[in-house]
Amino acid sequence: MSAIEQEHATAVPRASSGATTAQYARKSARRKPEAFATISYVTVTLFGLFCLVPLWMIVSGSLTDESALGLNGYSLFPQPFSLRAYELLFTGQSLLNGYVASLFITIVGTILSISCTASIAWVIARRLPGISRPLTIFAYIPMLFNGGLVPFYLLVTQVLHLTNSWFAMILPLMLAPFLIFVTVSFFRQMPEEILDAARIDGAGELRIFFQIVLPLSKPILAVLALFYAVTYWNEWFTGLLFISDPDKFPLQLILQNLISNVTNAASLPSSAGDAAAPVYQLRFAMTVLTVGPILLAYPFAQRFFVKGITLGATKG
Amino acid sequence: MTIAKQATPPTNVRRRRLSSRDNLVLALLALPGIVWFVIFSYGPMAGLVVAFKSFNIRDGIFGSPWNGLANFRYFFASGDAFTVVFNTVFLNALFLGASLLAGLILALMLNEIRGGPYRRFMQSVIFFPYFVSPIVISIMLQVILSGVGGRGGLLNNLLSVVDLPQVAWYTEPGAWPWILTIVKIWQLGGYTSVIFLAAITSISEEVYEAAALDGASRWRMALSITVPLLLPTFAVLVVLGVGRMFFGDFATIYAIVQDNGVLFPTTDVIDTYVFRSLRMIGDFGTTAAIGLFQSVVGFVFVTVAVLMQRRFQKESSIL
């Protein structure tokens, strides 16, 4: 019921602004097209190309035979076409290991992050006297001041002993104070009547949170999931610090290794560790396979990101 | 930076007293988060004592002997201190200015594109680089600047088409602040434009209708209505960026520059310097001292920024 109301509340202004935009389109269509509009089309299109061309060069390079890559260093069209790099990657062990590591970190990390973020945000959002206010400050201070790299490094290696564990790449990123506050502001928009109705029916706090609040919060949970998942997938700094066993490298770290050892055939992620391996083509193919999952999820996920940014901006 | 607005009075219902059991349940819900903050945020703050110690692993963080301000003296006496501090602030200022300007211009121009599907498509395209990891950016940049075999690259081939001399970009420190700025525009232009577009949609359509009746062109409206009304949003974003001014963009810069010492004079920021002195030299005391210096100055920046933000926020329609 309230979910529908909320949908309505957000849909109404959008619809009305859409109508006025349409009016504008009609008005400007009657006039001759303005120079500014034309310039806008051209500039935005050029900027779009500027964003896409580097990505395309990687994709194209991954499909180009090593002989051509060695001549030009890049390729705008996959010619001569070759799938050798992908064949090598898919028959080798290292890509599989990388995917297992990246998926573990992303999935376990995202689940932990969402649970902790939502639950601490709910306690803050409840405005409990003597609890919520101190908790807000407690979560806010880390946004202003931090201990820096050395104490953090010593904490993970000397105190928690997480060297070479995937949890060294999960735990440090588990909570983002900014996302906690975005979630708090979402929770505070929740209609009070529903919660009251549940209380009158005798539901406890735990039940209210799990059976009423969370099901009504799917939009914000999706936003959290996506922001955290991308962070975990792209993370490599903690990997650089704490993971030294190549068998445990996530994809980003394998790529990092490829940058720093360009000519070292032994570090190549393929079954063929010999000199004849298509070094550059392999690098591109590996890059494509690393960005691939994000690229695939992007069309479905993008609106949530826009929503998250706008929510963070408006309510933050 | 976000709690400023939450001062609306709580409703009476929420004020109602909770049973002690309910309080316990809620405390349990918050517990994992609290434990995390204690370990990963407040723990390292206590660990900052290392900055005043001659640290060795055997004696540990609290057992190592004190050595006063020697760590700080060591850092500031080395010629590096000025370079990395300057680079951090200078590069961040460049990145902030460039990405905000690019975002603003893109938002104004996207707003002119009336074809719904095309506009949505372009918005998705220019937003995508935000999700590309720094390592991947680094690989793309190598393709453009140096090619795979170190010969040429796309940019040099373009230069040779117009008869300009080839440049070995990775040995040319002077060019890198600008190269990194272009990378930042690529990475953040679309992201920033989303924020500005959200602010644009919250501007009342009546203002534009009135301007249209007066015969104003779209360009005129963009310049005299949209831009002034976006200024508070712009100001808030500037202030937020200034708050982060003392923290270098480690991920992007280290992924691209790696350990290429030729480029350090113009690209080495506090964060990359700290990382290297920890990993290569293993000097915990000095590194922690630099970190503490960064945190304290950074704290001043952030606090000033938050105070300024509260002023601008009242005027900003969106942020």
Coordinates of C-alpha atoms in Angstrom, one line a residue, chain A residues 2 11 28 51 89 96 121 145 151 163 182 188 208 219 225 239-240 274 291 308:
Chain A
S2 CA 2.6 2.5 1.0
A11 CA 6.2 9.4 -10.3
S28 CA 11.1 24.9 -30.3
C51 CA 34.1 7.9 -23.6
L89 CA 42.4 -17.7 -21.1
L96 CA 39.0 -19.2 -13.3
A121 CA 20.9 3.0 9.5
F145 CA 39.3 12.1 10.4
P151 CA 47.9 2.0 11.5
T163 CA 47.3 -11.5 5.0
V182 CA 21.7 8.0 2.5
R188 CA 12.9 8.5 7.6
I208 CA 9.0 -4.6 12.2
P219 CA 14.8 0.6 -3.9
A225 CA 23.8 -3.4 -3.5
G239 CA 44.7 -6.5 -2.6
L240 CA 48.0 -4.8 -3.5
D274 CA 55.8 -19.8 -23.3
V291 CA 35.0 -5.1 -17.3
G308 CA 21.3 6.7 -5.6

